[in-house]
Amino acid sequence: MSGFANQPENAVVVTNLVKRYAKAKAIAVDDVSFAVRRGEIFGLLGPNGAGKTTTIGVLTTAIVPTSGTASIGGVNVAEDPIGVKRRIAVVPQQSNLDRSLKVREILTFHAAYHGVGRRERGEMADRLLEQLGLGERKNEKVSAYSGGMVQRLMIARALMHEPEVLFLDEPTNNLDPQSRLFLWERIGELRARGLTILMTTHDMEEADHLCDRIAVMDHGKILVNDSPEALKRTLPGSSALELQTFTASADHAGMNERIAAMLRSLPGTARVDTTADADSEEPGHYTHRLFGDNVHLLIGSAAQAIAECGAEVRNVSVKKPSLEEVFLSLTGRHLR
Amino acid sequence: MGSRTRLALSALLATFQRDLVVTGREFVPFLMQALMQPLFFLFIFGKVLPGIGLAAPNFAALMLPGIVALTGMIAAMQGVTLPLVLDLGFAREIDDRLLAPMPVWFVALEKVLFGALRGAVASSVIFPLGWVILGSGFAVRTDRMFTLVAMVLLTGLVGSTVGLLIGTIIKPDQISLMFTLIFTPLLFTGCTYYPWGALGRIRWFQVMTLLNPLTYAAEGLRYAMVPPTGGRDFPTLPLFWILLALPASVIIVFLLGKRTFGKRVVN
């Protein structure tokens, strides 16, 4: 894994990172290695207490690693924290915006902390506030802002010093669907501009939608690290073909048993679940679920088998395994 | 100067400007917060007590330097301690400055410098306030101006460094305890309402007051302010000890505060 650091296409490199807190029993981060490529959105997923926050804390200079190394753009986090701070920006989960300043000043002072010139920071603040839909309310204080506006403002602030790597901690947690969609679009634009983004989220849809690659962490270790598609492929027999059927026959139960038996015999079928739809008004409505690796190839033969038994197909759908199922299969269902 | 150093210094300057802007906007509340207590102290101890014969007429002249020291010290501490306790506890507004391209201890340094400025401003306002309230009782010698300015600045620095240390040790749920257990003894053992030399009759207490940096600030200001009587200077702690103790406590307390600050912000 140590070869990572020499590859210029990697924006973030973590090698054999270990963090053990002084008073804690367990190791927070236990020999973690990964790399984030330049211009990539990398998702760090895991249950609460998995070690995500500590890993990000090390990368953002707030936590000193016990051993191992981490670097941003080739700059070692422990050896040159100031060099790292110039290259990164952090959007935390909860607002840490300066409540004593007006919104526009929050951006201009942030840029001033980073040595951006006076005129440049003014222009940049106005442009970013406009882009993030806050231009109208730039002279207010953040106490008047909604959750979605606060989140947008924190992203605007993060962009003020043109970082190479952006850290987003659960960026759309607790936001309304409009704000969430708006932020997804903006985050997508940032990637298009070449920014590297390392994000954490508990929202599997968000991870699936935004991330190029995902690492799932638990108990301080990275369990898997791959593209969302590849991760979903790792769950065998978990895509499902769902067929809703109807028969007017009085012996609908017997007929559906025959259908289930025929479906089970189709090559490539791992398992079949058959349930009568209890909530429909007339009897004879059933749902059959075929599980297998490539169930979409079975649509034709399954429909034919149902027709041969004398029932009609009312609805067909293919359900792919979700990232959530992958996540749960890796980290288990128990509460933390 | 390297580009790193310039970047760090400009970040330090920008955080200082931020505090100037914020305090500038709340200047009147700041003044009221800093001056309400001294205003009443001056009135009661400088005007009322001598007026009804419970204090010597020159008591006002002896107490005025103590009030200047106390006011500067408290204003400086208040400017650092409370915001720091809340910020490190939960507000985390400080994060943005901690992520600026400068050493994290610069953030603590800025707090101390700005706190000292607050203290010096509050101290300075005592002079016109005293002039108005004390009337004919207002007496300040003018031949030690340089020492006076140095003492006002040192008092601010003592206050803000102590504020840094306390602010990085106290947790938000201990704030009310802090006022009782730290502020009160600090204020009353600091030779603000009485000159140190007069404590000779209560020797153990006189020795104890030497542990409080406020004692040196108050005595230093007495040295610079109390007019000579009958051609003789008012006896204070020797200037040598004052000029040794104040900078030494600023440096020692700052180094301690810098350490505890570092522990709170980098894990």
Coordinates of C-alpha atoms in Angstrom, one line a residue:
Chain A
M1 CA 0.0 0.0 0.0
S2 CA 2.9 2.4 0.6
G3 CA 3.2 2.9 -3.2
F4 CA 0.2 5.3 -3.0
A5 CA 2.1 8.3 -1.9
N6 CA 4.3 8.4 -5.1
Q7 CA 1.3 8.5 -7.4
P8 CA 0.5 12.1 -8.3
E9 CA -3.1 11.2 -9.2
N10 CA -3.9 10.5 -5.5
A11 CA -5.1 13.6 -3.6
V12 CA -5.4 11.8 -0.3
V13 CA -3.3 8.9 0.9
V14 CA -3.7 7.1 4.2
T15 CA -1.2 4.4 5.0
N16 CA -1.4 2.0 8.0
L17 CA -3.2 4.7 10.1
V18 CA -3.7 3.9 13.8
K19 CA -5.3 6.0 16.4
R20 CA -5.6 4.9 20.0
Y21 CA -7.1 7.5 22.4
A22 CA -5.5 7.8 25.7
K23 CA -8.4 6.7 27.8
A24 CA -10.3 4.4 25.4
K25 CA -10.3 0.6 25.6
A26 CA -10.7 0.0 21.8
I27 CA -8.6 1.3 19.0
A28 CA -10.5 4.0 17.2
V29 CA -8.7 3.5 13.9
D30 CA -7.0 0.2 13.4
D31 CA -4.4 0.0 10.6
V32 CA -6.4 1.8 7.9
S33 CA -5.0 2.4 4.4
F34 CA -6.8 3.9 1.4
A35 CA -6.2 6.5 -1.3
V36 CA -8.6 9.0 -2.9
R37 CA -7.9 9.9 -6.5
R38 CA -7.8 13.5 -7.7
G39 CA -11.2 14.7 -8.8
E40 CA -13.0 11.7 -7.2
I41 CA -15.9 11.7 -4.7
F42 CA -15.0 9.2 -2.0
G43 CA -17.5 8.1 0.5
L44 CA -16.5 6.9 4.0
L45 CA -19.4 4.9 5.3
G46 CA -19.9 3.1 8.6
P47 CA -22.0 2.8 11.7
N48 CA -21.6 5.4 14.5
G49 CA -18.3 4.8 16.2
A50 CA -16.8 3.0 13.3
G51 CA -13.8 5.4 13.1
K52 CA -14.9 7.7 10.3
T53 CA -14.7 10.9 12.3
T54 CA -11.3 10.0 13.7
T55 CA -10.0 9.2 10.3
I56 CA -11.2 12.6 9.0
G57 CA -9.9 14.3 12.1
V58 CA -6.4 13.0 11.3
L59 CA -6.7 14.2 7.7
T60 CA -7.9 17.6 8.8
T61 CA -5.1 18.1 11.4
A62 CA -7.4 18.0 14.4
I63 CA -6.2 14.6 15.6
V64 CA -2.6 13.4 15.8
P65 CA -2.3 9.8 14.6
T66 CA -0.8 7.2 17.0
S67 CA 1.1 5.6 14.1
G68 CA 0.9 5.4 10.3
T69 CA 0.8 8.3 7.9
A70 CA -1.7 10.5 6.1
S71 CA -1.1 13.0 3.4
I72 CA -3.0 15.5 1.4
G73 CA -1.6 16.4 -2.1
G74 CA 1.7 14.7 -1.0
V75 CA 2.0 16.8 2.2
N76 CA 2.2 14.8 5.4
V77 CA -0.5 15.8 7.8
A78 CA 1.6 15.3 11.0
E79 CA 4.7 16.9 9.7
D80 CA 3.2 20.0 7.9
P81 CA -0.3 20.7 9.2
I82 CA -0.1 24.3 7.9
G83 CA 0.7 23.0 4.4
V84 CA -2.3 20.7 4.7
K85 CA -4.6 23.4 5.9
R86 CA -3.9 25.4 2.8
R87 CA -5.1 22.5 0.7
I88 CA -8.2 21.4 2.5
A89 CA -11.6 22.7 3.6
V90 CA -14.0 21.1 6.1
V91 CA -17.8 21.2 6.1
P92 CA -18.8 19.8 9.5
Q93 CA -22.1 18.1 10.4
Q94 CA -23.2 20.8 12.7
S95 CA -22.9 24.5 12.1
N96 CA -19.7 26.1 13.4
L97 CA -20.4 29.4 11.5
D98 CA -19.3 32.6 13.2
R99 CA -22.5 33.9 14.7
S100 CA -21.1 37.3 15.5
L101 CA -20.5 38.1 11.8
K102 CA -22.8 38.8 9.0
V103 CA -23.1 36.2 6.3
R104 CA -21.0 37.8 3.7
E105 CA -18.3 38.6 6.3
I106 CA -18.2 35.0 7.3
L107 CA -16.9 34.3 3.8
T108 CA -14.6 37.3 3.5
F109 CA -13.0 36.7 6.9
H110 CA -12.5 33.0 6.1
A111 CA -10.7 34.0 2.9
A112 CA -8.7 36.6 4.9
Y113 CA -7.6 33.9 7.3
H114 CA -6.3 32.1 4.2
G115 CA -4.5 35.2 2.9
V116 CA -6.8 35.9 -0.1
G117 CA -6.6 39.5 -1.1
R118 CA -9.3 42.0 -0.2
R119 CA -10.8 42.6 -3.7
E120 CA -10.6 39.0 -4.7
R121 CA -12.3 37.8 -1.6
G122 CA -15.2 40.3 -2.0
E123 CA -15.8 39.2 -5.5
M124 CA -15.6 35.6 -4.7
A125 CA -18.0 35.9 -1.7
D126 CA -20.6 37.6 -3.9
R127 CA -20.2 35.0 -6.6
L128 CA -20.5 32.0 -4.3
L129 CA -23.4 33.5 -2.4
E130 CA -25.2 33.9 -5.7
Q131 CA -24.4 30.4 -6.9
L132 CA -25.7 28.9 -3.7
G133 CA -28.8 30.9 -3.7
L134 CA -27.9 33.1 -0.8
G135 CA -27.3 36.4 -2.6
E136 CA -30.4 38.0 -1.3
R137 CA -29.7 37.5 2.3
K138 CA -26.0 38.1 2.6
N139 CA -26.2 40.9 5.1
E140 CA -28.1 38.9 7.7
K141 CA -26.6 37.0 10.5
V142 CA -26.8 33.2 10.5
S143 CA -29.3 33.1 13.3
A144 CA -31.9 34.0 10.7
Y145 CA -30.9 31.1 8.5
S146 CA -32.7 27.8 8.0
G147 CA -30.8 24.4 8.2
G148 CA -30.5 24.2 4.4
M149 CA -29.2 27.7 4.1
V150 CA -26.6 27.1 6.9
Q151 CA -25.4 24.0 5.1
R152 CA -25.1 25.9 1.8
L153 CA -23.3 28.8 3.5
M154 CA -20.8 26.3 5.1
I155 CA -20.1 24.9 1.6
A156 CA -19.6 28.4 0.3
R157 CA -17.2 29.2 3.1
A158 CA -15.3 26.1 2.4
L159 CA -14.8 27.1 -1.2
M160 CA -13.5 30.6 -0.4
H161 CA -9.8 29.6 -0.4
E162 CA -10.1 27.2 -3.4
P163 CA -9.1 24.0 -1.6
E164 CA -7.9 20.9 -3.4
V165 CA -9.7 18.5 -1.1
L166 CA -13.1 19.1 0.5
F167 CA -14.3 17.2 3.5
L168 CA -18.1 16.9 3.8
D169 CA -19.5 15.3 7.0
E170 CA -23.0 14.1 6.3
P171 CA -23.7 17.1 4.0
T172 CA -27.5 16.6 3.7
N173 CA -28.4 15.3 7.1
N174 CA -31.7 16.7 8.3
L175 CA -32.3 18.7 5.1
D176 CA -35.6 18.9 3.1
P177 CA -35.7 17.1 -0.2
Q178 CA -35.3 20.3 -2.2
S179 CA -32.2 21.3 -0.3
R180 CA -30.8 17.8 -0.6
L181 CA -31.3 17.8 -4.4
F182 CA -29.8 21.3 -4.7
L183 CA -26.7 20.3 -2.8
W184 CA -26.3 17.0 -4.7
E185 CA -26.2 19.1 -7.9
R186 CA -23.7 21.6 -6.5
I187 CA -21.5 18.7 -5.2
G188 CA -21.6 17.1 -8.7
E189 CA -20.5 20.4 -10.2
L190 CA -17.6 20.6 -7.8
R191 CA -16.4 17.2 -8.9
A192 CA -16.8 18.3 -12.5
R193 CA -14.4 21.2 -11.7
G194 CA -11.8 18.8 -10.5
L195 CA -12.2 19.1 -6.7
T196 CA -11.6 16.0 -4.7
I197 CA -14.3 15.3 -2.1
L198 CA -14.1 13.0 0.8
M199 CA -17.5 12.6 2.4
T200 CA -19.2 10.6 5.1
T201 CA -22.9 9.9 5.1
H202 CA -25.5 7.5 6.6
D203 CA -27.7 8.1 3.6
M204 CA -27.2 5.2 1.3
E205 CA -29.0 6.8 -1.6
E206 CA -26.8 9.8 -1.3
A207 CA -23.7 7.6 -1.3
D208 CA -24.9 5.6 -4.3
H209 CA -25.8 8.8 -6.1
L210 CA -22.7 10.8 -5.5
C211 CA -19.7 8.6 -4.7
D212 CA -17.3 7.2 -7.3
R213 CA -15.9 4.9 -4.6
I214 CA -17.0 3.9 -1.2
A215 CA -15.2 2.5 1.8
V216 CA -17.2 0.8 4.5
M217 CA -15.6 1.1 7.9
D218 CA -16.4 -0.7 11.1
H219 CA -14.6 -1.2 14.4
G220 CA -11.8 1.0 13.1
K221 CA -11.1 -1.1 10.0
I222 CA -12.0 -0.7 6.3
L223 CA -14.1 -3.7 5.3
V224 CA -14.5 -3.0 1.6
N225 CA -13.4 -0.2 -0.8
D226 CA -14.9 -0.1 -4.3
S227 CA -17.4 1.5 -6.6
P228 CA -21.0 1.4 -5.5
E229 CA -21.8 -0.9 -8.5
A230 CA -19.0 -3.3 -7.7
L231 CA -20.1 -3.4 -4.0
K232 CA -23.6 -4.2 -5.0
R233 CA -22.4 -7.0 -7.2
T234 CA -20.6 -8.6 -4.2
L235 CA -24.0 -9.6 -2.7
P236 CA -24.7 -12.9 -4.5
G237 CA -28.3 -13.9 -5.4
S238 CA -29.7 -10.7 -4.1
S239 CA -31.2 -9.1 -7.1
A240 CA -34.9 -10.0 -7.4
L241 CA -37.5 -10.4 -10.1
E242 CA -40.9 -9.4 -8.8
L243 CA -44.0 -10.6 -10.6
Q244 CA -47.5 -9.7 -9.6
T245 CA -50.2 -12.1 -10.9
F246 CA -53.9 -12.5 -10.9
T247 CA -56.2 -15.4 -11.5
A248 CA -60.0 -15.6 -11.3
S249 CA -59.8 -19.3 -10.6
A250 CA -61.4 -20.6 -7.4
D251 CA -58.4 -22.7 -6.7
H252 CA -56.0 -19.7 -6.8
A253 CA -53.9 -21.2 -4.0
G254 CA -53.2 -24.4 -5.8
M255 CA -52.5 -22.6 -9.1
N256 CA -50.0 -20.4 -7.4
E257 CA -48.3 -23.3 -5.9
R258 CA -47.8 -24.8 -9.3
I259 CA -46.5 -21.4 -10.6
A260 CA -44.0 -21.2 -7.7
A261 CA -42.8 -24.7 -8.5
M262 CA -42.3 -23.9 -12.2
L263 CA -40.5 -20.7 -11.3
R264 CA -38.2 -22.5 -9.0
S265 CA -37.3 -24.9 -11.8
L266 CA -36.1 -22.1 -14.1
P267 CA -32.3 -22.3 -14.5
G268 CA -30.5 -19.4 -12.6
T269 CA -33.2 -19.1 -9.9
A270 CA -31.7 -19.4 -6.4
R271 CA -35.0 -19.0 -4.4
V272 CA -38.6 -18.1 -4.9
D273 CA -40.9 -16.4 -2.4
T274 CA -44.7 -16.5 -3.0
T275 CA -47.2 -14.4 -1.1
A276 CA -50.9 -13.8 -1.5
D277 CA -51.7 -10.1 -1.5
A278 CA -53.7 -9.8 1.6
D279 CA -54.7 -6.2 1.1
S280 CA -56.4 -6.6 -2.3
E281 CA -60.2 -6.7 -2.2
E282 CA -60.7 -9.7 -4.4
P283 CA -58.8 -13.0 -3.9
G284 CA -56.4 -14.3 -6.6
H285 CA -53.7 -11.6 -6.4
Y286 CA -50.2 -13.0 -5.7
T287 CA -46.7 -11.7 -5.7
H288 CA -43.8 -14.0 -6.7
R289 CA -40.2 -13.0 -6.0
L290 CA -37.3 -14.8 -7.8
F291 CA -33.9 -14.3 -6.4
G292 CA -30.8 -14.9 -8.5
D293 CA -27.7 -13.2 -10.0
N294 CA -29.1 -12.2 -13.3
V295 CA -32.9 -12.4 -12.8
H296 CA -33.6 -9.9 -15.6
L297 CA -32.8 -12.7 -18.0
L298 CA -35.7 -14.8 -16.6
I299 CA -38.4 -12.3 -17.3
G300 CA -39.6 -14.0 -20.5
S301 CA -39.5 -17.6 -19.3
A302 CA -41.1 -16.6 -15.9
A303 CA -44.0 -14.8 -17.7
Q304 CA -44.5 -17.8 -20.0
A305 CA -44.6 -20.2 -17.1
I306 CA -47.3 -18.1 -15.4
A307 CA -49.3 -17.9 -18.6
E308 CA -49.1 -21.7 -19.0
C309 CA -50.5 -22.2 -15.6
G310 CA -53.5 -20.0 -16.5
A311 CA -52.8 -16.8 -14.5
E312 CA -52.1 -13.4 -15.9
V313 CA -49.1 -11.2 -15.2
R314 CA -50.2 -7.8 -13.9
N315 CA -46.8 -6.2 -13.1
V316 CA -43.1 -7.0 -13.5
S317 CA -40.1 -5.4 -11.9
V318 CA -36.5 -6.1 -11.2
K319 CA -35.1 -5.1 -7.8
K320 CA -31.3 -4.6 -7.6
P321 CA -29.6 -5.0 -4.3
S322 CA -29.3 -1.7 -2.6
L323 CA -26.2 -0.2 -1.0
E324 CA -28.1 -0.4 2.2
E325 CA -28.3 -4.2 2.0
V326 CA -24.6 -4.3 1.2
F327 CA -23.9 -2.1 4.2
L328 CA -26.1 -4.2 6.6
S329 CA -24.6 -7.4 5.4
L330 CA -21.1 -6.0 6.1
T331 CA -21.7 -4.3 9.4
G332 CA -24.6 -6.4 10.8
R333 CA -28.1 -5.3 12.1
H334 CA -27.4 -4.8 15.8
L335 CA -27.6 -1.3 17.2
R336 CA -24.6 0.6 18.3
Chain B
M1 CA 10.4 36.4 5.6
G2 CA 9.2 33.1 4.1
S3 CA 5.9 32.8 2.4
R4 CA 4.8 30.4 5.3
T5 CA 5.6 33.0 7.9
R6 CA 3.8 35.8 6.0
L7 CA 0.8 33.6 5.5
A8 CA 0.6 32.8 9.2
L9 CA 1.1 36.4 10.2
S10 CA -1.6 37.6 7.8
A11 CA -3.9 34.9 9.3
L12 CA -3.1 36.2 12.8
L13 CA -3.8 39.7 11.7
A14 CA -7.1 38.7 10.0
T15 CA -8.4 37.0 13.2
F16 CA -7.4 40.2 15.1
Q17 CA -9.4 42.3 12.7
R18 CA -12.3 40.0 13.1
D19 CA -12.4 40.6 16.8
L20 CA -12.0 44.3 16.2
V21 CA -15.0 44.3 13.9
V22 CA -17.2 42.3 16.3
T23 CA -16.2 44.2 19.4
G24 CA -16.5 47.5 17.6
R25 CA -20.1 46.7 16.8
E26 CA -20.8 45.9 20.5
F27 CA -18.7 48.7 21.9
V28 CA -21.4 50.3 24.1
P29 CA -22.5 46.9 25.7
F30 CA -18.8 46.2 26.1
L31 CA -18.2 49.4 27.9
M32 CA -21.2 49.0 30.1
Q33 CA -20.1 45.5 31.0
A34 CA -16.6 46.6 31.9
L35 CA -17.5 49.9 33.7
M36 CA -20.6 49.3 35.7
Q37 CA -18.8 47.8 38.7
P38 CA -15.9 50.3 38.8
L39 CA -18.4 53.1 38.5
F40 CA -20.1 52.0 41.8
F41 CA -16.8 51.2 43.5
L42 CA -15.5 54.7 42.7
F43 CA -18.7 56.3 43.9
I44 CA -19.1 54.3 47.2
F45 CA -15.4 54.0 48.1
G46 CA -14.1 57.2 46.7
K47 CA -17.0 59.5 47.4
V48 CA -19.5 58.2 49.9
L49 CA -17.2 56.6 52.5
P50 CA -14.8 59.5 52.7
G51 CA -17.8 61.9 52.6
I52 CA -19.3 60.3 55.7
G53 CA -16.0 60.0 57.5
L54 CA -15.6 56.2 57.2
A55 CA -12.5 56.5 55.0
A56 CA -9.5 58.8 54.9
P57 CA -9.8 61.7 52.4
N58 CA -6.8 60.4 50.4
F59 CA -8.4 56.9 50.2
A60 CA -9.7 57.7 46.7
A61 CA -6.3 58.4 45.4
L62 CA -5.0 55.1 46.7
M63 CA -8.0 53.1 45.4
L64 CA -8.2 54.6 41.9
P65 CA -5.1 52.7 40.7
G66 CA -6.6 49.5 42.2
I67 CA -9.8 50.1 40.2
V68 CA -7.8 50.7 37.1
A69 CA -6.0 47.4 37.6
L70 CA -9.1 45.5 38.5
T71 CA -11.1 46.8 35.6
G72 CA -8.4 46.1 33.1
M73 CA -7.8 42.6 34.4
I74 CA -11.5 41.7 34.4
A75 CA -12.2 43.2 31.0
A76 CA -9.3 41.3 29.6
M77 CA -10.3 38.0 31.2
Q78 CA -13.9 38.3 30.2
G79 CA -12.9 38.9 26.6
V80 CA -11.0 35.6 26.6
T81 CA -12.5 33.2 29.2
L82 CA -16.2 33.1 28.5
P83 CA -16.0 33.0 24.7
L84 CA -13.4 30.3 24.9
V85 CA -15.3 28.1 27.3
L86 CA -18.4 28.2 25.1
D87 CA -16.5 27.8 21.8
L88 CA -14.4 24.9 23.0
G89 CA -17.4 23.4 24.7
F90 CA -20.0 23.4 21.9
A91 CA -20.2 26.4 19.7
R92 CA -16.9 25.5 17.8
E93 CA -16.9 28.8 15.9
I94 CA -13.2 28.7 16.6
D95 CA -12.8 25.8 14.2
D96 CA -12.6 28.1 11.2
R97 CA -9.6 29.9 12.7
L98 CA -8.0 26.6 13.8
L99 CA -8.1 25.6 10.1
A100 CA -6.4 28.7 9.0
P101 CA -2.8 28.3 7.7
M102 CA -1.1 29.2 11.0
P103 CA 0.1 27.3 14.0
V104 CA -2.9 26.6 16.3
W105 CA -1.3 28.4 19.2
F106 CA -1.5 31.6 17.1
V107 CA -5.2 31.4 17.7
A108 CA -4.5 31.5 21.5
L109 CA -2.0 34.2 21.0
E110 CA -4.5 36.4 19.2
K111 CA -7.1 35.9 21.9
V112 CA -4.5 37.0 24.5
L113 CA -3.5 40.1 22.4
F114 CA -7.0 41.1 21.8
G115 CA -8.0 40.5 25.4
A116 CA -5.2 42.7 26.5
L117 CA -6.4 45.5 24.2
R118 CA -9.9 45.2 25.7
G119 CA -8.4 45.4 29.1
A120 CA -6.3 48.4 28.3
V121 CA -9.3 50.2 26.8
A122 CA -11.4 49.5 29.8
S123 CA -8.6 50.7 32.1
S124 CA -8.2 53.9 30.2
V125 CA -11.8 54.8 30.5
I126 CA -11.5 54.7 34.3
F127 CA -9.5 57.9 34.2
P128 CA -12.2 60.2 32.8
L129 CA -14.8 58.3 34.8
G130 CA -12.8 58.9 38.0
W131 CA -12.3 62.5 37.2
V132 CA -16.0 63.0 36.9
I133 CA -17.1 60.9 39.9
L134 CA -14.3 61.8 42.4
G135 CA -14.2 65.5 41.6
S136 CA -11.7 67.2 43.9
G137 CA -10.7 63.7 45.2
F138 CA -9.2 62.8 41.7
A139 CA -5.4 62.9 42.0
V140 CA -3.0 61.3 39.6
R141 CA 0.7 62.2 39.2
T142 CA 1.7 62.9 35.6
D143 CA 5.4 62.5 35.8
R144 CA 5.4 58.7 35.4
M145 CA 3.3 58.4 32.2
F146 CA 5.5 55.9 30.5
T147 CA 5.3 53.6 33.5
L148 CA 1.6 54.1 33.6
V149 CA 1.1 53.1 30.0
A150 CA 3.4 50.0 30.5
M151 CA 1.4 49.1 33.6
V152 CA -1.9 49.4 31.8
L153 CA -0.7 47.1 29.0
L154 CA 0.9 44.6 31.4
T155 CA -2.3 44.5 33.4
G156 CA -4.3 43.7 30.2
L157 CA -1.8 40.9 29.3
V158 CA -1.9 39.4 32.8
G159 CA -5.7 39.4 32.6
S160 CA -5.9 37.8 29.2
T161 CA -3.3 35.1 29.8
V162 CA -5.1 34.1 33.0
G163 CA -8.3 34.2 31.0
L164 CA -6.8 31.9 28.4
L165 CA -5.6 29.4 31.1
I166 CA -9.0 29.4 32.8
G167 CA -11.0 29.3 29.6
T168 CA -9.2 26.2 28.4
I169 CA -9.5 24.3 31.7
I170 CA -13.2 25.1 32.6
K171 CA -16.0 23.1 31.0
P172 CA -19.3 24.9 30.1
D173 CA -21.1 23.3 33.1
Q174 CA -18.6 24.7 35.5
I175 CA -19.0 28.3 34.6
S176 CA -20.9 29.4 37.7
L177 CA -18.4 27.6 39.9
M178 CA -15.6 29.4 38.1
F179 CA -17.0 32.8 39.2
T180 CA -17.2 31.7 42.8
L181 CA -14.0 29.7 43.2
I182 CA -11.7 31.6 40.9
F183 CA -12.9 35.1 40.2
T184 CA -13.9 36.1 43.8
P185 CA -10.6 35.1 45.5
L186 CA -8.6 36.6 42.6
L187 CA -10.4 39.9 43.0
F188 CA -10.1 40.2 46.7
T189 CA -6.6 39.1 47.3
G190 CA -5.2 41.4 44.6
C191 CA -4.5 44.6 46.6
T192 CA -7.1 46.5 44.7
Y193 CA -8.9 48.1 47.6
Y194 CA -5.9 48.4 49.9
P195 CA -2.2 49.2 49.3
W196 CA 0.1 46.2 49.9
G197 CA 2.4 48.1 52.3
A198 CA -0.5 48.6 54.7
L199 CA -0.9 44.9 55.1
G200 CA 2.2 44.6 57.2
R201 CA 0.1 44.1 60.3
I202 CA -1.6 41.0 58.7
R203 CA 1.6 39.4 57.6
W204 CA 0.3 36.1 56.4
F205 CA -2.2 37.8 54.2
Q206 CA 0.4 40.2 52.9
V207 CA 2.5 37.2 51.8
M208 CA -0.5 35.5 50.3
T209 CA -1.3 38.5 48.1
L210 CA 2.1 38.1 46.4
L211 CA 0.8 34.9 44.7
N212 CA -1.8 36.9 42.9
P213 CA -0.5 38.7 39.7
L214 CA -3.2 41.4 40.2
T215 CA -1.3 42.6 43.3
Y216 CA 1.7 43.5 41.1
A217 CA -0.6 45.2 38.6
A218 CA -2.3 47.3 41.3
E219 CA 0.9 48.2 43.1
G220 CA 2.5 49.1 39.8
L221 CA -0.3 51.4 38.9
R222 CA -0.1 52.9 42.4
Y223 CA 3.6 53.6 41.8
A224 CA 2.7 55.3 38.5
M225 CA -0.4 57.2 39.7
V226 CA -0.4 58.1 43.4
P227 CA 0.9 61.7 43.9
P228 CA 3.7 62.2 46.4
T229 CA 2.7 63.7 49.8
G230 CA 5.0 66.1 51.5
G231 CA 7.7 65.5 48.9
R232 CA 7.7 61.8 49.6
D233 CA 6.5 59.1 47.1
F234 CA 3.8 56.8 48.3
P235 CA 5.4 53.5 49.4
T236 CA 4.6 50.6 47.1
L237 CA 6.0 47.2 46.3
P238 CA 9.5 47.9 44.8
L239 CA 9.2 48.6 41.0
F240 CA 11.9 46.0 40.4
W241 CA 9.8 43.2 41.7
I242 CA 6.7 44.5 39.9
L243 CA 8.6 44.6 36.6
L244 CA 9.9 41.1 37.2
A245 CA 6.7 39.5 38.4
L246 CA 4.3 40.9 35.8
P247 CA 6.2 39.9 32.6
A248 CA 7.1 36.6 34.3
S249 CA 3.5 35.8 35.1
V250 CA 2.4 36.8 31.6
I251 CA 5.0 34.4 30.1
I252 CA 4.4 31.5 32.5
V253 CA 0.7 31.7 32.4
F254 CA 0.6 32.1 28.6
L255 CA 2.8 29.0 28.2
L256 CA 0.5 27.0 30.5
G257 CA -2.6 28.3 28.6
K258 CA -1.0 27.6 25.3
R259 CA -0.5 24.0 26.4
T260 CA -4.0 23.4 27.7
F261 CA -5.3 25.2 24.6
G262 CA -3.4 22.8 22.3
K263 CA -4.7 19.8 24.2
R264 CA -8.3 21.0 23.7
V265 CA -8.0 21.6 20.0
V266 CA -5.7 18.9 18.8
N267 CA -6.3 15.4 20.1

